[in-house]
Tab-separated table of C-alpha atoms and ligand atoms in Angstrom:
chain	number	residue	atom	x	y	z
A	1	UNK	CA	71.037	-57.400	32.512
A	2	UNK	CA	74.845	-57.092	33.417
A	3	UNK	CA	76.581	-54.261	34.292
A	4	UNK	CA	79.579	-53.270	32.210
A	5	UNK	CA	81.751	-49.975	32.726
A	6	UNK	CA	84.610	-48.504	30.723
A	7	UNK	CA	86.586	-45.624	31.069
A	8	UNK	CA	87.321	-43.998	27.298
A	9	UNK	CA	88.312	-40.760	28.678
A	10	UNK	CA	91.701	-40.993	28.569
A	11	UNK	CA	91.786	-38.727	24.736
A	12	UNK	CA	89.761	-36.265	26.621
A	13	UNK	CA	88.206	-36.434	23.560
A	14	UNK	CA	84.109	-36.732	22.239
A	15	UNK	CA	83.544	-40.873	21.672
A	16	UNK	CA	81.448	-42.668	18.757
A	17	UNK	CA	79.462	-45.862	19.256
A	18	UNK	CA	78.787	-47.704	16.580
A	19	UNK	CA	75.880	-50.223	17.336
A	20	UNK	CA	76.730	-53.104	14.964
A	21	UNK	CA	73.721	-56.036	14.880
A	22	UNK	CA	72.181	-58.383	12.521
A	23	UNK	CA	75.163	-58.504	10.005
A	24	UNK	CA	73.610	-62.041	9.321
A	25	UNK	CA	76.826	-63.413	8.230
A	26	UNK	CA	76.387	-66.764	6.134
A	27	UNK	CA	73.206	-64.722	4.373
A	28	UNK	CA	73.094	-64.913	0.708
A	29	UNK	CA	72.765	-61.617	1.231
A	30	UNK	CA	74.688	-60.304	3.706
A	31	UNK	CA	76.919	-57.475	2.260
A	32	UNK	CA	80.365	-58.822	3.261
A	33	UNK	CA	82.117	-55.671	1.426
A	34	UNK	CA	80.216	-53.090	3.422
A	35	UNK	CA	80.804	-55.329	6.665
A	36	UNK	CA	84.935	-55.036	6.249
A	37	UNK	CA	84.755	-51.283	5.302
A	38	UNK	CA	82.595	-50.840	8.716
A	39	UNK	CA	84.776	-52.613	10.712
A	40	UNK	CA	88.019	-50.814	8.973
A	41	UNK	CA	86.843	-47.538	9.253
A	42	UNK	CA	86.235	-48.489	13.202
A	43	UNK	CA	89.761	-49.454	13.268
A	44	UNK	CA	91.124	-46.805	11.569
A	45	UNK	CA	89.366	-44.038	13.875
A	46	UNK	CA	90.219	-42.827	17.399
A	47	UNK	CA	88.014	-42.429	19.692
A	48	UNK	CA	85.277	-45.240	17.508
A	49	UNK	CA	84.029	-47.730	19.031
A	50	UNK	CA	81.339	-50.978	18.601
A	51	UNK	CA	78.913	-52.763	20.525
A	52	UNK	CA	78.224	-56.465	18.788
A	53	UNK	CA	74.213	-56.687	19.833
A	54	UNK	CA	73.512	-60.119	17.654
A	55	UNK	CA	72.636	-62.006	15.032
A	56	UNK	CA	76.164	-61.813	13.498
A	57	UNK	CA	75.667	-65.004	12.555
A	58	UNK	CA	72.710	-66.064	10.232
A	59	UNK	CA	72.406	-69.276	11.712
A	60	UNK	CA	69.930	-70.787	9.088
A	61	UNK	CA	69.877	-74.483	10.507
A	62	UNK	CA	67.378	-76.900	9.602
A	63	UNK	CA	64.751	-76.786	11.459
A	64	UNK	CA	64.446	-72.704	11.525
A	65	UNK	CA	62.792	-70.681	8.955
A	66	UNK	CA	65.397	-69.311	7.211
A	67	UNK	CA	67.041	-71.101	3.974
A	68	UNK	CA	69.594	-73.581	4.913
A	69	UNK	CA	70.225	-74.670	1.653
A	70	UNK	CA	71.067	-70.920	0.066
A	71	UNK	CA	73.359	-70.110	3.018
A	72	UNK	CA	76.554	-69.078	1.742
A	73	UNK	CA	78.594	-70.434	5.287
A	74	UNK	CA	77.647	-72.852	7.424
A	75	UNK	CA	77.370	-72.500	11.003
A	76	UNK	CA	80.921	-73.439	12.158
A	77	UNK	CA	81.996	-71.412	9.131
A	78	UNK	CA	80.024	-68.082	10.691
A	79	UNK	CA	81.415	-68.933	13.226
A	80	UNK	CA	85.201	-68.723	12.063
A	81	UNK	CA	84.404	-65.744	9.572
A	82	UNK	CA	83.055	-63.255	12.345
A	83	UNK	CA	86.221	-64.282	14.803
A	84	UNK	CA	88.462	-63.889	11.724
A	85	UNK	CA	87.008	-60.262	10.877
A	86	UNK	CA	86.678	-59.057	14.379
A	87	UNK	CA	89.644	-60.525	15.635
A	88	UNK	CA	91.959	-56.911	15.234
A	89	UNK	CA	89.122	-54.648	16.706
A	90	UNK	CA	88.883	-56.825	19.616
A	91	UNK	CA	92.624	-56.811	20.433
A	92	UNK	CA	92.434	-52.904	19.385
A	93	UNK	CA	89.744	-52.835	22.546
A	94	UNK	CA	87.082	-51.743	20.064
A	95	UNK	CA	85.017	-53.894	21.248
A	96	UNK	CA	82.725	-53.198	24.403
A	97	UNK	CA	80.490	-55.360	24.739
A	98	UNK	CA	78.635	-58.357	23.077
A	99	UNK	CA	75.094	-59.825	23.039
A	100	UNK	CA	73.812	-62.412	21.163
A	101	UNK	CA	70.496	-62.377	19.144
A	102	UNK	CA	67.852	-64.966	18.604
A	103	UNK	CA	69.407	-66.116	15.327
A	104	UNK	CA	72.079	-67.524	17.548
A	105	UNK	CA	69.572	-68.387	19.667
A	106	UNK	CA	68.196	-70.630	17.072
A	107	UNK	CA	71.770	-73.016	17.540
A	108	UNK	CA	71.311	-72.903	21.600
A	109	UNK	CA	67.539	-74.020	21.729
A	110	UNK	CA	68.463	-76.664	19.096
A	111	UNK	CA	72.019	-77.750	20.481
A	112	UNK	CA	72.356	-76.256	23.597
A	113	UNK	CA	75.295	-74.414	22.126
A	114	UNK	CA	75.750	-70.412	22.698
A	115	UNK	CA	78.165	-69.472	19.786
A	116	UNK	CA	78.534	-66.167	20.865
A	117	UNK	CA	79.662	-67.183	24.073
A	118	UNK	CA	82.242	-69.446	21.909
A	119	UNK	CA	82.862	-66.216	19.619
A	120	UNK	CA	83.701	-64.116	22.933
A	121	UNK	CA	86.243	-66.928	24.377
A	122	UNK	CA	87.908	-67.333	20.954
A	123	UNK	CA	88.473	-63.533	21.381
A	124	UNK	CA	88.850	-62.747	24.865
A	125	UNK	CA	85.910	-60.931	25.465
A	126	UNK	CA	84.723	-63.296	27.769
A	127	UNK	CA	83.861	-60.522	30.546
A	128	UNK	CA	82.146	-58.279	27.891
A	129	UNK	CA	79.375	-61.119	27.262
A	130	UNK	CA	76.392	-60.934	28.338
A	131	UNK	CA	73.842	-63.421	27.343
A	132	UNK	CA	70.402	-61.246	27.742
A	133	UNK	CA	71.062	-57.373	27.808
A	134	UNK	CA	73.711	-54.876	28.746
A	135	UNK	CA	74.213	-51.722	30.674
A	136	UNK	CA	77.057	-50.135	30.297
A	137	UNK	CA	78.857	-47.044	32.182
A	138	UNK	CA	80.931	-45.510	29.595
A	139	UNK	CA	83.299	-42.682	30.964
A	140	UNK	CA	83.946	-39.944	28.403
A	141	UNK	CA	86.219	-37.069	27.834
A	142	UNK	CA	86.977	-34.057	30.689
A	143	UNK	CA	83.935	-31.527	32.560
A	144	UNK	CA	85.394	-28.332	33.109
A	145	UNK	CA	86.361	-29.424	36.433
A	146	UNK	CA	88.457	-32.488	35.152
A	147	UNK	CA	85.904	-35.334	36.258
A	148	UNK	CA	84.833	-37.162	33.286
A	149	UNK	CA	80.755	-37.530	32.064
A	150	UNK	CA	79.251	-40.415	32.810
A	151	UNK	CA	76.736	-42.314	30.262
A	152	UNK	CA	74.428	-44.890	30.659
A	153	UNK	CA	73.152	-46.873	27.935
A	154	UNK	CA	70.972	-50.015	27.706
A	155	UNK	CA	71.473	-52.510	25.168
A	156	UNK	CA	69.656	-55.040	23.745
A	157	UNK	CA	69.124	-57.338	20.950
A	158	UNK	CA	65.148	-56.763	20.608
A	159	UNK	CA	62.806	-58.773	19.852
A	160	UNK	CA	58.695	-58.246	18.299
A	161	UNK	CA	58.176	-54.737	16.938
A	162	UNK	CA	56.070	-55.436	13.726
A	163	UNK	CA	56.657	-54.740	10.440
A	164	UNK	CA	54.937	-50.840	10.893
A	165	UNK	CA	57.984	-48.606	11.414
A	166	UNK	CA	55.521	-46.940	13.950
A	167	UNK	CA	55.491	-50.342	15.659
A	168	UNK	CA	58.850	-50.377	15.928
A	169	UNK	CA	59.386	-47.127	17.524
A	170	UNK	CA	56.991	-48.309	20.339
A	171	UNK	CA	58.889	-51.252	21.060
A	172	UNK	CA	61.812	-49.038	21.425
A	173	UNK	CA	61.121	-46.611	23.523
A	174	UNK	CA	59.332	-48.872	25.527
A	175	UNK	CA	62.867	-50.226	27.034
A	176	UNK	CA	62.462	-47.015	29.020
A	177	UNK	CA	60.065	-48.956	31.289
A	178	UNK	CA	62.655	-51.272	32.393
A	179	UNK	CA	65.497	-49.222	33.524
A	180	UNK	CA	66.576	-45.628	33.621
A	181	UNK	CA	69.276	-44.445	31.239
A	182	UNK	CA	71.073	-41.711	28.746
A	183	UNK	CA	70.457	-43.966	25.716
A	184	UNK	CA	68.635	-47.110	24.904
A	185	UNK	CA	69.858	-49.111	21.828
A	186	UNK	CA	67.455	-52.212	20.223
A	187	UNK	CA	68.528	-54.083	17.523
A	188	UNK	CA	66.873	-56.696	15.604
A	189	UNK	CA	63.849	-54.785	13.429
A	190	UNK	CA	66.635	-53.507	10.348
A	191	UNK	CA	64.794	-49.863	10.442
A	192	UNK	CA	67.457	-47.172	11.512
A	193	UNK	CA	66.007	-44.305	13.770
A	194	UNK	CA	66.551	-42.236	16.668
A	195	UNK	CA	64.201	-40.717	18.976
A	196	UNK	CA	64.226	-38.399	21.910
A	197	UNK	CA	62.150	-37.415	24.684
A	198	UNK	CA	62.772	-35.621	28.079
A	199	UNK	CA	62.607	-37.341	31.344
A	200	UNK	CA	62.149	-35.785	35.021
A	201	UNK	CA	64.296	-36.505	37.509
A	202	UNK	CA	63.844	-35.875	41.550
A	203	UNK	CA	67.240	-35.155	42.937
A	204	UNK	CA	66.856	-35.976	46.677
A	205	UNK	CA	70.080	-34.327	47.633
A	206	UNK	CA	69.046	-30.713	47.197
A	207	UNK	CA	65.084	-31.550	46.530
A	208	UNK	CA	65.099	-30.274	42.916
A	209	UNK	CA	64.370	-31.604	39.586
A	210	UNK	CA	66.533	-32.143	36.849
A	211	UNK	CA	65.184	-32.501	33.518
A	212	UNK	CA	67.664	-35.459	31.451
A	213	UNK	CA	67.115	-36.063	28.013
A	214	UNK	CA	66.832	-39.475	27.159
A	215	UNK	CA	68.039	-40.946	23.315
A	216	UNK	CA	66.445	-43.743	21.527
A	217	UNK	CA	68.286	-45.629	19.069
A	218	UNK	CA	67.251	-48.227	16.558
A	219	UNK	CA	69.854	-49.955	14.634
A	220	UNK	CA	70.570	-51.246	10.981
A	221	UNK	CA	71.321	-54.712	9.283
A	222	UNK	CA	73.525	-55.527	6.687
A	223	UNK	CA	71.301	-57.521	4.516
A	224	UNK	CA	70.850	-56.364	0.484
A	225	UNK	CA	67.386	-56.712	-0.634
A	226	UNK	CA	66.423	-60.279	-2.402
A	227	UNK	CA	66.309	-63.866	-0.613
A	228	UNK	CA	64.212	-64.475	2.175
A	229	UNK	CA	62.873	-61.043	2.651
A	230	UNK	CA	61.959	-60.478	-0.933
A	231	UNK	CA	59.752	-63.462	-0.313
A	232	UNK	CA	58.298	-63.234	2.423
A	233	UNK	CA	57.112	-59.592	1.103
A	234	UNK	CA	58.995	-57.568	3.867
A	235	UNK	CA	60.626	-54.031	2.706
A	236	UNK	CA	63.685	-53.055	1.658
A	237	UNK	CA	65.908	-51.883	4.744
A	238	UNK	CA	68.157	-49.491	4.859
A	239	UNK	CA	71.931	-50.343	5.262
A	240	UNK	CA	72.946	-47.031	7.066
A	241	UNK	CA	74.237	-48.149	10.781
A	242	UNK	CA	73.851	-44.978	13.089
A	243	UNK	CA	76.497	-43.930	15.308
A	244	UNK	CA	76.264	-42.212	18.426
A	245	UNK	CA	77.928	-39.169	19.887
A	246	UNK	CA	78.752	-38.451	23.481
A	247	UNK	CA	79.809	-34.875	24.163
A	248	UNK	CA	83.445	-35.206	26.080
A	249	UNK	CA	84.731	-31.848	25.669
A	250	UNK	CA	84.230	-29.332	28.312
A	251	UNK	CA	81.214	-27.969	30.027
A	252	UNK	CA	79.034	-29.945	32.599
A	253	UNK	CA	76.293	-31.021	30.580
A	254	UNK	CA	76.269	-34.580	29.117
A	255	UNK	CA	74.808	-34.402	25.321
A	256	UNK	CA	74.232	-37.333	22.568
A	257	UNK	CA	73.948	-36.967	19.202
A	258	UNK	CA	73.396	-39.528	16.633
A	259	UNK	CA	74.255	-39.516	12.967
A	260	UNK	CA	72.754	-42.027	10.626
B	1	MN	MN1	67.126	-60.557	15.323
């Protein structure tokens, strides 16, 4: 897990994450108009952002499961199609951070090659890789007193979870057993959601307890229905990506809302 902090306060404004994952680029059916229009509108917006939590890349090779032979890029073309589209949002700095997923993980075990770690050199974004999971300190907007808020969230790529939707949401909020934060983010299962729960927390400095509110995010893909996932009887996912909220303007409590 690596550490990661950026300060986005300078607006003063509210800030939107965008959790982008399993685009599976090189997919037959990887939606490559709704992939530009993402990353444009990301562009386009202040105060947007994305974190790039894996399997950009489809990665079919020959001797994973996926279809090699349908693919509609090769690897080294994935490869040059995700630096080509994300290219302008990481010289914007819209980028903060980048994991990779086990579809990438496919070329490493194979090859001994970590494309994403190739992807994040070709783009300078060297320092935002991390090749497991992610925590990152993300300073937003202005308290009444002028400090900004402070958020934590945990990142990952995700792996198990099912095919249950109720299995899923386990495996999510079961992150919370690893380390303590504002917002945990898993990629990987293609079933948007959010969930919430409250969380006690002893502050030793004046012996009370605070009560946090911890967010739970799952995020989407970018595959259309058909291909691999028609046959292998899995259902139809939904292409909505959620983005995430984080209250900037005024008070002193931190809040996080999501919008899918
Ligand atoms: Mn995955």
């Amino acid at each position: 897990m690596k550490a990661i902090t950026h300060d986005l306060s300078a607006s003063g404004k509210n800030v939107h994450i965008v959790p982008l994952a399993d685009l599976h680029i090189g997919d037959s059916q990887a939606d490559m108009k709704a992939i530009q229009e993402m990353l444009n509108q990301i562009l386009a917006l202040d105060d947007v952002y994305c974190i790039l939590g894996g399997d950009l890349m489809d990665s079919a090779i020959a001797s994973s499961i996926g279809d090699t032979y349908a693919a509609k890029l090769q690897p080294m073309e994935q490869l040059q199609k995700c630096v080509e589209l994300f290219q302008p949002l990481a010289d914007a700095g819209k980028i903060l951070g980048v994991l990779p997923g086990n579809h990438e993980n496919r070329i490493y075990k194979a090859a001994g090659v970590d494309m994403t770690r190739v992807f994040c050199d070709q783009l300078g974004l060297t320092e935002l890789y991390s090749e497991t999971t992610a925590l990152y300190f993300l300073k937003v907007g202005s308290q009444s007193r002028g400090r900004p808020f402070v958020y934590t969230l945990y990142y990952t790529h995700g792996s198990g979870g099912g095919r249950k939707a109720g299995g899923k949401i386990n495996r999510l909020m079961d992150y919370a057993n690893i380390v303590d934060a504002d917002i945990y983010v898993c990629c990987h299962t293609h079933m948007p959601a959010v969930a919430k729960m409250e969380y006690i927390r002893p502050v030793p400095q004046n012996g009370t307890l605070a009560h946090v509110e911890k967010t739970f995010v799952n995020t989407a893909s970018s595959l259309v229905y058909g291909g691999y996932g028609d046959r292998q009887g899995y259902a139809p996912a939904s292409n909505s990506y959620p983005v995430i909220e984080l209250h900037g303007e005024g008070g002193t409590e931190k809040a996080v809302t999501v919008h899918i």
